[in-house]
């Protein structure tokens, strides 16, 4: 599949094949068990084939299906190992690639957005995309003045595909949840639906990218490519050469993963302070490690506008929680809108629920791992647990939605990296309110 299928009926049929495929494989598995095959072997084969179909369909459709798959790839570190292992390879593929558009479609888009003589701007233009993802793909080129550039184009029909996919994924949430155990599908889909407009607006993305580039010009730790030209569906920016962060998850040394994890956290907390923005799509496909060790960032489609930086209440409440003052934390969360005025919350239970957020800040250094991430997920995923019932009673203010996503997603990436570093020092330097008082 080389072009983005736009007809809702076609895309719906492909997504509908997922639950049908699961049911079919379950039936075949039952037959093999009756025939004497070991249960473990049948289950492993079922998982592998299900993963292959699920992520082949999500990757082929791009759009909202692809974006949904990337979000799943971010959270695989929270899945039980016996369930995550068969999915890990196919999940990771969704962080960096998708089937590309044909060259003829690319040329049509560039003629419309940059003018019919668009090729006159370039000394070279590679028709083969350097990267392809959920709603767009990137080509490499060289301008007449010699600058290497990245040309990011949005897939035709991306808006329609996004909305259609997310409607269908919402309907199939229960089935997909069974395919990828341990993850709540409906909240993921709901968040994607909430952010469609931001993801599709390349003018908005270009403005955010340039704001970051200005803030981190000549920075010793981070590289953000400057924007050269943009339109609602095309962004031309400086090319940066680097190794995908995702490759270090599987192949990096202990020293490399620790260093990358620390830079990754520093970038996330530096954005609000120096650029007035929070990069809100933390999956590894958006980051590159440069030859000189700096961290390059290549996608700014989803950013929270924080002109005053992160809310000081976050750092203040984190500091108070480290002191063990549950009542003060409860009152602070109520003041910020996390607890509704008439809702009664036990301070000790609240502190237990919030422990994972505070734990990395408790020690000078902290080791994120898949085991740690899974343990935290288990604390709230078991409906019999008091933490699960408490989670349902808390309220997420709209202004904190993306901040919460980045906090959780960032911990998931650090757990994939198995990173250990002095993260507390980052909070002391960059998190407002953490060192006050």
Short mmCIF file of C-alpha atoms in Angstrom, two decimals:
data_model
loop_
_atom_site.label_atom_id
_atom_site.label_comp_id
_atom_site.label_asym_id
_atom_site.label_seq_id
_atom_site.Cartn_x
_atom_site.Cartn_y
_atom_site.Cartn_z
CA UNK A 1 0.00 0.00 0.00
CA UNK A 2 1.67 3.22 -1.14
CA UNK A 3 -1.04 5.85 -0.78
CA UNK A 4 -3.28 6.74 2.14
CA UNK A 5 -6.72 5.07 1.76
CA UNK A 6 -9.26 7.86 2.17
CA UNK A 7 -12.65 6.24 1.74
CA UNK A 8 -14.22 5.64 5.14
CA UNK A 9 -15.72 2.33 3.99
CA UNK A 10 -12.33 0.98 2.93
CA UNK A 11 -10.61 2.03 6.16
CA UNK A 12 -13.48 0.73 8.30
CA UNK A 13 -13.27 -2.65 6.59
CA UNK A 14 -9.55 -2.91 7.31
CA UNK A 15 -10.00 -2.00 10.98
CA UNK A 16 -12.96 -4.37 11.23
CA UNK A 17 -10.65 -7.18 10.10
CA UNK A 18 -8.84 -6.95 13.45
CA UNK A 19 -11.54 -8.46 15.70
CA UNK A 20 -12.43 -10.99 12.99
CA UNK A 21 -8.80 -12.05 12.75
CA UNK A 22 -8.53 -12.42 16.51
CA UNK A 23 -11.64 -14.58 16.60
CA UNK A 24 -10.34 -16.75 13.76
CA UNK A 25 -6.96 -17.32 15.39
CA UNK A 26 -8.63 -18.14 18.69
CA UNK A 27 -10.68 -20.82 16.93
CA UNK A 28 -7.60 -22.26 15.25
CA UNK A 29 -5.79 -22.23 18.58
CA UNK A 30 -8.61 -24.19 20.20
CA UNK A 31 -8.39 -26.75 17.43
CA UNK A 32 -4.67 -27.16 17.95
CA UNK A 33 -5.18 -27.63 21.69
CA UNK A 34 -7.76 -30.34 21.02
CA UNK A 35 -5.23 -31.89 18.65
CA UNK A 36 -2.65 -32.07 21.42
CA UNK A 37 -0.45 -28.98 20.90
CA UNK A 38 1.01 -27.54 24.15
CA UNK A 39 -0.94 -24.60 25.53
CA UNK A 40 2.18 -22.40 25.79
CA UNK A 41 3.09 -22.96 22.14
CA UNK A 42 -0.45 -22.27 20.94
CA UNK A 43 -0.64 -19.07 23.02
CA UNK A 44 2.73 -17.81 21.77
CA UNK A 45 1.75 -18.42 18.15
CA UNK A 46 -1.60 -16.67 18.73
CA UNK A 47 0.18 -13.59 20.15
CA UNK A 48 2.73 -13.43 17.34
CA UNK A 49 0.16 -13.67 14.55
CA UNK A 50 -2.15 -11.21 16.27
CA UNK A 51 0.69 -8.70 16.66
CA UNK A 52 1.65 -9.11 13.02
CA UNK A 53 -1.90 -8.40 11.83
CA UNK A 54 -2.64 -5.59 14.28
CA UNK A 55 0.43 -3.52 13.50
CA UNK A 56 0.44 -4.32 9.79
CA UNK A 57 -3.08 -2.86 9.57
CA UNK A 58 -2.30 0.13 11.81
CA UNK A 59 0.88 0.90 9.89
CA UNK A 60 -0.71 0.49 6.45
CA UNK A 61 -3.59 2.82 7.24
CA UNK A 62 -1.39 5.56 8.73
CA UNK A 63 -3.69 8.36 9.93
CA UNK A 64 -5.29 7.87 13.33
CA UNK A 65 -4.64 4.13 13.22
CA UNK A 66 -0.91 4.69 12.88
CA UNK A 67 -0.87 7.38 15.57
CA UNK A 68 -2.75 5.03 17.89
CA UNK A 69 -0.17 2.34 17.24
CA UNK A 70 2.65 4.72 18.09
CA UNK A 71 0.98 5.49 21.43
CA UNK A 72 0.79 1.76 22.12
CA UNK A 73 4.49 1.45 21.31
CA UNK A 74 5.26 4.10 23.90
CA UNK A 75 3.53 2.17 26.67
CA UNK A 76 4.80 -1.35 26.00
CA UNK A 77 7.14 -1.03 28.97
CA UNK A 78 4.08 -1.12 31.26
CA UNK A 79 2.82 -4.42 29.83
CA UNK A 80 3.58 -7.74 31.56
CA UNK A 81 6.77 -9.16 30.03
CA UNK A 82 5.16 -12.40 28.90
CA UNK A 83 2.64 -10.34 26.92
CA UNK A 84 4.96 -7.54 25.80
CA UNK A 85 7.72 -9.70 24.35
CA UNK A 86 5.79 -10.95 21.26
CA UNK A 87 4.63 -7.40 20.48
CA UNK A 88 7.84 -5.46 21.13
CA UNK A 89 9.40 -5.75 17.68
CA UNK A 90 6.23 -4.85 15.81
CA UNK A 91 5.43 -2.03 18.24
CA UNK A 92 8.89 -0.54 17.80
CA UNK A 93 8.53 -0.49 14.02
CA UNK A 94 5.65 1.97 14.39
CA UNK A 95 7.92 4.52 16.07
CA UNK A 96 9.88 5.24 12.90
CA UNK A 97 8.23 4.01 9.71
CA UNK A 98 5.14 3.53 7.57
CA UNK A 99 4.51 2.74 3.87
CA UNK A 100 5.38 5.84 1.77
CA UNK A 101 3.40 7.91 -0.73
CA UNK A 102 4.25 7.51 -4.43
CA UNK A 103 6.52 10.15 -5.95
CA UNK A 104 3.71 11.45 -8.18
CA UNK A 105 1.62 12.33 -5.13
CA UNK A 106 4.60 14.04 -3.49
CA UNK A 107 5.19 16.18 -6.60
CA UNK A 108 1.52 17.18 -6.74
CA UNK A 109 1.56 18.33 -3.12
CA UNK A 110 4.77 20.35 -3.57
CA UNK A 111 3.44 22.00 -6.76
CA UNK A 112 0.33 23.08 -4.89
CA UNK A 113 2.08 24.26 -1.72
CA UNK A 114 5.40 25.65 -3.03
CA UNK A 115 4.42 26.60 -6.59
CA UNK A 116 4.70 24.87 -9.97
CA UNK A 117 8.39 25.73 -10.21
CA UNK A 118 9.15 24.19 -6.81
CA UNK A 119 12.06 22.17 -8.20
CA UNK A 120 13.88 25.41 -9.03
CA UNK A 121 14.35 25.90 -5.28
CA UNK A 122 16.34 22.67 -4.96
CA UNK A 123 19.73 21.54 -6.13
CA UNK A 124 18.66 17.99 -5.20
CA UNK A 125 15.43 16.35 -4.07
CA UNK A 126 15.13 12.69 -3.09
CA UNK A 127 11.82 11.14 -4.19
CA UNK A 128 12.36 8.28 -1.74
CA UNK A 129 11.21 9.40 1.71
CA UNK A 130 13.73 9.39 4.53
CA UNK A 131 10.95 8.75 7.07
CA UNK A 132 7.21 8.07 6.98
CA UNK A 133 4.84 8.18 9.92
CA UNK A 134 1.21 8.68 10.91
CA UNK A 135 0.05 11.79 9.01
CA UNK A 136 3.06 12.76 6.95
CA UNK A 137 6.42 11.78 5.53
CA UNK A 138 9.82 13.45 5.21
CA UNK A 139 12.06 13.81 2.16
CA UNK A 140 15.65 14.96 2.02
CA UNK A 141 16.81 17.71 -0.30
CA UNK A 142 19.46 20.37 -0.90
CA UNK A 143 18.62 23.99 -1.62
CA UNK A 144 20.39 26.07 -4.26
CA UNK A 145 22.42 27.75 -1.49
CA UNK A 146 23.76 24.35 -0.41
CA UNK A 147 21.72 23.87 2.77
CA UNK A 148 20.56 20.32 3.48
CA UNK A 149 16.82 20.35 4.27
CA UNK A 150 14.00 18.11 5.43
CA UNK A 151 10.72 18.47 3.52
CA UNK A 152 7.77 17.24 5.56
CA UNK A 153 4.52 16.65 3.66
CA UNK A 154 1.09 15.79 5.02
CA UNK A 155 -0.70 12.83 3.44
CA UNK A 156 -3.67 13.75 1.23
CA UNK A 157 -6.89 13.03 3.11
CA UNK A 158 -5.09 12.91 6.46
CA UNK A 159 -7.84 14.84 8.26
CA UNK A 160 -10.60 12.56 7.00
CA UNK A 161 -8.52 9.47 7.73
CA UNK A 162 -7.73 10.60 11.27
CA UNK A 163 -11.35 11.22 12.18
CA UNK A 164 -12.60 8.04 10.52
CA UNK A 165 -9.93 5.85 12.16
CA UNK A 166 -10.51 7.22 15.62
CA UNK A 167 -14.26 6.70 15.40
CA UNK A 168 -13.70 3.08 14.39
CA UNK A 169 -10.96 2.46 16.96
CA UNK A 170 -13.32 3.75 19.65
CA UNK A 171 -15.90 1.16 18.59
CA UNK A 172 -13.32 -1.64 18.57
CA UNK A 173 -11.68 -0.54 21.83
CA UNK A 174 -12.71 -3.64 23.78
CA UNK A 175 -11.40 -6.01 21.11
CA UNK A 176 -8.10 -4.18 20.70
CA UNK A 177 -7.76 -4.03 24.49
CA UNK A 178 -7.94 -7.81 24.51
CA UNK A 179 -5.21 -7.99 21.86
CA UNK A 180 -2.90 -5.70 23.84
CA UNK A 181 -3.66 -6.56 27.49
CA UNK A 182 -2.95 -4.14 30.30
CA UNK A 183 -3.66 -0.94 28.38
CA UNK A 184 -6.84 1.12 28.44
CA UNK A 185 -7.69 1.86 24.81
CA UNK A 186 -10.59 4.31 25.18
CA UNK A 187 -8.59 7.05 26.96
CA UNK A 188 -5.88 6.84 24.28
CA UNK A 189 -8.43 7.23 21.49
CA UNK A 190 -10.23 10.06 23.30
CA UNK A 191 -7.00 12.02 23.68
CA UNK A 192 -6.15 11.61 20.01
CA UNK A 193 -9.59 12.84 19.03
CA UNK A 194 -9.09 15.89 21.25
CA UNK A 195 -5.84 16.85 19.47
CA UNK A 196 -6.71 16.26 15.79
CA UNK A 197 -6.69 19.94 14.83
CA UNK A 198 -3.26 20.57 16.34
CA UNK A 199 -1.70 17.53 14.67
CA UNK A 200 -2.97 18.58 11.22
CA UNK A 201 -1.96 22.27 11.33
CA UNK A 202 1.57 22.44 9.91
CA UNK A 203 1.61 26.25 10.20
CA UNK A 204 1.08 25.84 13.95
CA UNK A 205 3.72 23.11 14.10
CA UNK A 206 6.24 25.25 12.20
CA UNK A 207 5.68 28.14 14.61
CA UNK A 208 6.34 25.85 17.59
CA UNK A 209 9.43 24.35 15.95
CA UNK A 210 10.91 27.77 15.22
CA UNK A 211 10.14 28.91 18.76
CA UNK A 212 12.13 25.94 20.05
CA UNK A 213 14.91 26.54 17.51
CA UNK A 214 15.28 30.16 18.66
CA UNK A 215 15.32 29.15 22.33
CA UNK A 216 17.97 26.45 21.84
CA UNK A 217 20.17 28.03 19.19
CA UNK A 218 23.77 26.83 19.67
CA UNK A 219 22.69 24.87 22.76
CA UNK A 220 25.33 22.41 24.07
CA UNK A 221 22.79 19.60 24.65
CA UNK A 222 19.93 19.99 22.15
CA UNK A 223 19.51 20.52 18.41
CA UNK A 224 16.26 21.84 16.91
CA UNK A 225 16.24 22.41 13.11
CA UNK A 226 15.25 25.91 12.01
CA UNK A 227 12.20 26.33 9.75
CA UNK A 228 12.89 27.71 6.27
CA UNK A 229 9.42 27.68 4.71
CA UNK A 230 6.01 26.32 5.65
CA UNK A 231 2.38 26.04 4.58
CA UNK A 232 -0.67 24.31 6.10
CA UNK A 233 0.57 20.93 4.79
CA UNK A 234 4.33 21.34 4.13
CA UNK A 235 7.29 22.26 6.36
CA UNK A 236 10.80 22.81 4.98
CA UNK A 237 13.43 22.93 7.71
CA UNK A 238 17.12 22.28 8.27
CA UNK A 239 18.21 18.66 7.99
CA UNK A 240 19.78 17.09 11.06
CA UNK A 241 21.69 13.82 10.90
CA UNK A 242 21.40 11.49 13.87
CA UNK A 243 20.75 7.97 15.09
CA UNK A 244 17.15 7.24 16.21
CA UNK A 245 16.74 7.17 19.98
CA UNK A 246 14.74 3.95 19.58
CA UNK A 247 17.87 2.11 18.40
CA UNK A 248 19.58 2.80 21.73
CA UNK A 249 16.72 1.07 23.55
CA UNK A 250 17.75 -2.23 21.99
CA UNK A 251 21.42 -1.67 21.17
CA UNK A 252 22.79 1.12 23.38
CA UNK A 253 25.39 0.57 26.08
CA UNK A 254 24.61 1.29 29.72
CA UNK A 255 26.58 4.57 29.53
CA UNK A 256 24.83 5.67 26.33
CA UNK A 257 21.34 4.93 27.64
CA UNK A 258 21.97 6.73 30.91
CA UNK A 259 23.32 9.81 29.13
CA UNK A 260 20.46 9.87 26.62
CA UNK A 261 17.85 9.43 29.33
CA UNK A 262 19.25 12.41 31.24
CA UNK A 263 19.29 14.64 28.12
CA UNK A 264 15.77 13.50 27.25
CA UNK A 265 14.47 14.60 30.66
CA UNK A 266 16.40 17.85 30.53
CA UNK A 267 14.87 18.68 27.15
CA UNK A 268 11.33 18.00 28.34
CA UNK A 269 11.71 20.29 31.36
CA UNK A 270 13.77 22.93 29.52
CA UNK A 271 11.11 23.57 26.87
CA UNK A 272 8.56 25.26 29.15
CA UNK A 273 11.24 27.34 30.88
CA UNK A 274 13.15 28.60 27.84
CA UNK A 275 10.73 28.24 24.90
CA UNK A 276 7.35 28.58 26.65
CA UNK A 277 6.37 25.22 25.13
CA UNK A 278 6.09 21.63 26.31
CA UNK A 279 6.93 19.02 23.68
CA UNK A 280 3.93 16.74 24.12
CA UNK A 281 4.67 13.74 21.88
CA UNK A 282 7.44 11.97 23.80
CA UNK A 283 7.77 8.72 21.81
CA UNK A 284 11.33 7.80 20.73
CA UNK A 285 10.67 8.26 16.99
CA UNK A 286 10.78 12.04 17.49
CA UNK A 287 14.36 12.10 18.81
CA UNK A 288 17.79 11.63 17.25
CA UNK A 289 21.19 11.29 18.90
CA UNK A 290 23.76 13.38 17.04
CA UNK A 291 27.36 12.35 16.40
CA UNK A 292 28.54 14.90 18.98
CA UNK A 293 26.18 13.47 21.62
CA UNK A 294 23.55 16.22 21.46
CA UNK A 295 19.86 15.27 21.35
CA UNK A 296 18.07 16.29 18.15
CA UNK A 297 14.29 16.76 18.05
CA UNK A 298 12.43 16.47 14.74
CA UNK A 299 8.66 16.67 15.32
CA UNK A 300 6.66 19.45 16.99
CA UNK A 301 3.13 18.56 15.88
CA UNK A 302 1.86 18.43 19.43
CA UNK A 303 3.06 21.09 21.87
CA UNK A 304 1.39 22.63 24.91
CA UNK A 305 1.63 26.42 24.97
CA UNK A 306 3.04 27.39 28.39
CA UNK A 307 4.19 31.01 28.08
CA UNK A 308 4.68 31.21 31.85
CA UNK A 309 6.37 27.81 32.07
CA UNK A 310 5.15 24.79 33.99
CA UNK A 311 2.65 25.55 36.78
CA UNK A 312 4.62 26.08 40.03
CA UNK A 313 1.96 23.99 41.79
CA UNK A 314 3.48 20.84 40.25
CA UNK A 315 6.89 21.37 41.83
CA UNK A 316 5.40 22.61 45.09
CA UNK A 317 3.11 19.59 45.51
CA UNK A 318 5.90 17.21 44.53
CA UNK A 319 8.14 18.76 47.20
CA UNK A 320 5.38 18.50 49.81
CA UNK A 321 4.68 14.87 48.90
CA UNK A 322 8.35 14.02 49.50
CA UNK A 323 7.90 15.32 53.03
CA UNK A 324 4.96 12.94 53.52
CA UNK A 325 2.34 15.62 54.22
CA UNK A 326 -0.71 13.92 52.71
CA UNK A 327 -3.20 16.50 53.92
CA UNK A 328 -1.27 19.38 52.35
CA UNK A 329 -1.01 17.42 49.07
CA UNK A 330 -4.74 16.72 49.13
CA UNK A 331 -5.54 20.38 49.74
CA UNK A 332 -3.17 21.46 47.00
CA UNK A 333 -4.68 19.05 44.46
CA UNK A 334 -8.13 20.28 45.42
CA UNK A 335 -7.03 23.87 44.81
CA UNK A 336 -5.73 22.92 41.35
CA UNK A 337 -8.96 21.11 40.42
CA UNK A 338 -7.73 17.51 40.63
CA UNK A 339 -10.16 16.82 43.47
CA UNK A 340 -13.66 18.22 43.24
CA UNK A 341 -14.73 20.44 46.19
CA UNK A 342 -17.08 17.96 47.86
CA UNK A 343 -15.01 14.86 47.16
CA UNK A 344 -13.53 13.19 50.25
CA UNK A 345 -10.10 11.60 49.69
CA UNK A 346 -8.07 9.79 52.33
CA UNK A 347 -4.62 11.47 52.54
CA UNK A 348 -2.73 8.21 53.17
CA UNK A 349 -4.36 6.49 50.21
CA UNK A 350 -3.65 9.52 48.06
CA UNK A 351 0.04 9.43 48.98
CA UNK A 352 0.21 5.75 48.09
CA UNK A 353 -1.43 6.43 44.73
CA UNK A 354 0.97 9.31 43.94
CA UNK A 355 4.09 7.42 45.04
CA UNK A 356 5.29 6.60 41.48
CA UNK A 357 5.30 10.29 40.56
CA UNK A 358 7.38 11.20 43.61
CA UNK A 359 9.70 8.19 43.76
CA UNK A 360 12.14 9.28 40.99
CA UNK A 361 12.63 12.60 42.84
CA UNK A 362 13.24 11.02 46.24
CA UNK A 363 16.84 9.92 45.62
CA UNK A 364 19.83 11.66 44.08
CA UNK A 365 19.78 9.10 41.24
CA UNK A 366 16.96 6.86 40.09
CA UNK A 367 16.86 3.74 37.92
CA UNK A 368 13.90 3.47 35.55
CA UNK A 369 13.22 -0.06 34.32
CA UNK A 370 10.48 -2.11 32.71
CA UNK A 371 10.00 -3.99 35.98
CA UNK A 372 9.46 -0.70 37.82
CA UNK A 373 7.05 0.61 35.15
CA UNK A 374 5.05 -2.63 35.17
CA UNK A 375 4.79 -2.53 38.95
CA UNK A 376 3.34 0.99 38.81
CA UNK A 377 0.86 0.02 36.09
CA UNK A 378 -0.29 -2.97 38.13
CA UNK A 379 -1.04 -0.73 41.10
CA UNK A 380 -3.83 1.04 39.18
CA UNK A 381 -4.92 -1.55 36.59
CA UNK A 382 -6.33 -4.08 39.07
CA UNK A 383 -9.95 -3.01 39.63
CA UNK A 384 -9.82 -4.61 43.10
CA UNK A 385 -7.03 -2.26 44.16
CA UNK A 386 -7.84 0.86 46.24
CA UNK A 387 -5.56 2.80 43.86
CA UNK A 388 -7.77 1.87 40.91
CA UNK A 389 -10.89 3.15 42.65
CA UNK A 390 -9.09 6.34 43.69
CA UNK A 391 -7.98 6.98 40.10
CA UNK A 392 -11.63 7.00 39.03
CA UNK A 393 -12.47 9.63 41.64
CA UNK A 394 -9.74 12.09 40.65
CA UNK A 395 -10.34 14.76 38.03
CA UNK A 396 -7.85 15.87 35.35
CA UNK A 397 -8.07 19.63 34.68
CA UNK A 398 -7.79 20.39 30.94
CA UNK A 399 -4.69 22.54 31.47
CA UNK A 400 -2.86 19.51 32.87
CA UNK A 401 -3.82 16.92 30.24
CA UNK A 402 -0.72 17.23 28.07
CA UNK A 403 1.57 17.72 31.08
CA UNK A 404 0.27 14.44 32.52
CA UNK A 405 0.72 12.69 29.17
CA UNK A 406 4.34 13.82 28.90
CA UNK A 407 5.09 12.85 32.51
CA UNK A 408 3.71 9.31 32.05
CA UNK A 409 5.05 8.88 28.52
CA UNK A 410 8.46 10.17 29.54
CA UNK A 411 8.69 7.65 32.38
CA UNK A 412 7.73 4.92 29.89
CA UNK A 413 10.56 5.91 27.51
CA UNK A 414 13.05 6.08 30.38
CA UNK A 415 11.93 2.60 31.44
CA UNK A 416 12.48 1.33 27.90
CA UNK A 417 15.96 2.85 28.00
CA UNK A 418 16.56 1.26 31.42
CA UNK A 419 18.14 4.60 32.31
CA UNK A 420 19.72 5.55 35.62
CA UNK A 421 20.74 9.18 36.21
CA UNK A 422 20.53 12.13 38.66
CA UNK A 423 17.01 13.16 37.65
CA UNK A 424 16.36 14.98 40.93
CA UNK A 425 18.95 17.59 39.97
CA UNK A 426 16.96 18.29 36.79
CA UNK A 427 13.87 18.99 38.87
CA UNK A 428 15.82 21.25 41.20
CA UNK A 429 17.09 23.25 38.23
CA UNK A 430 14.07 23.33 35.91
CA UNK A 431 10.82 22.53 37.76
CA UNK A 432 9.24 25.70 39.22
CA UNK A 433 8.21 25.40 42.85
CA UNK A 434 10.26 22.29 43.59
CA UNK A 435 12.96 24.07 45.61
CA UNK A 436 10.81 26.90 47.03
CA UNK A 437 10.35 27.06 50.77
#
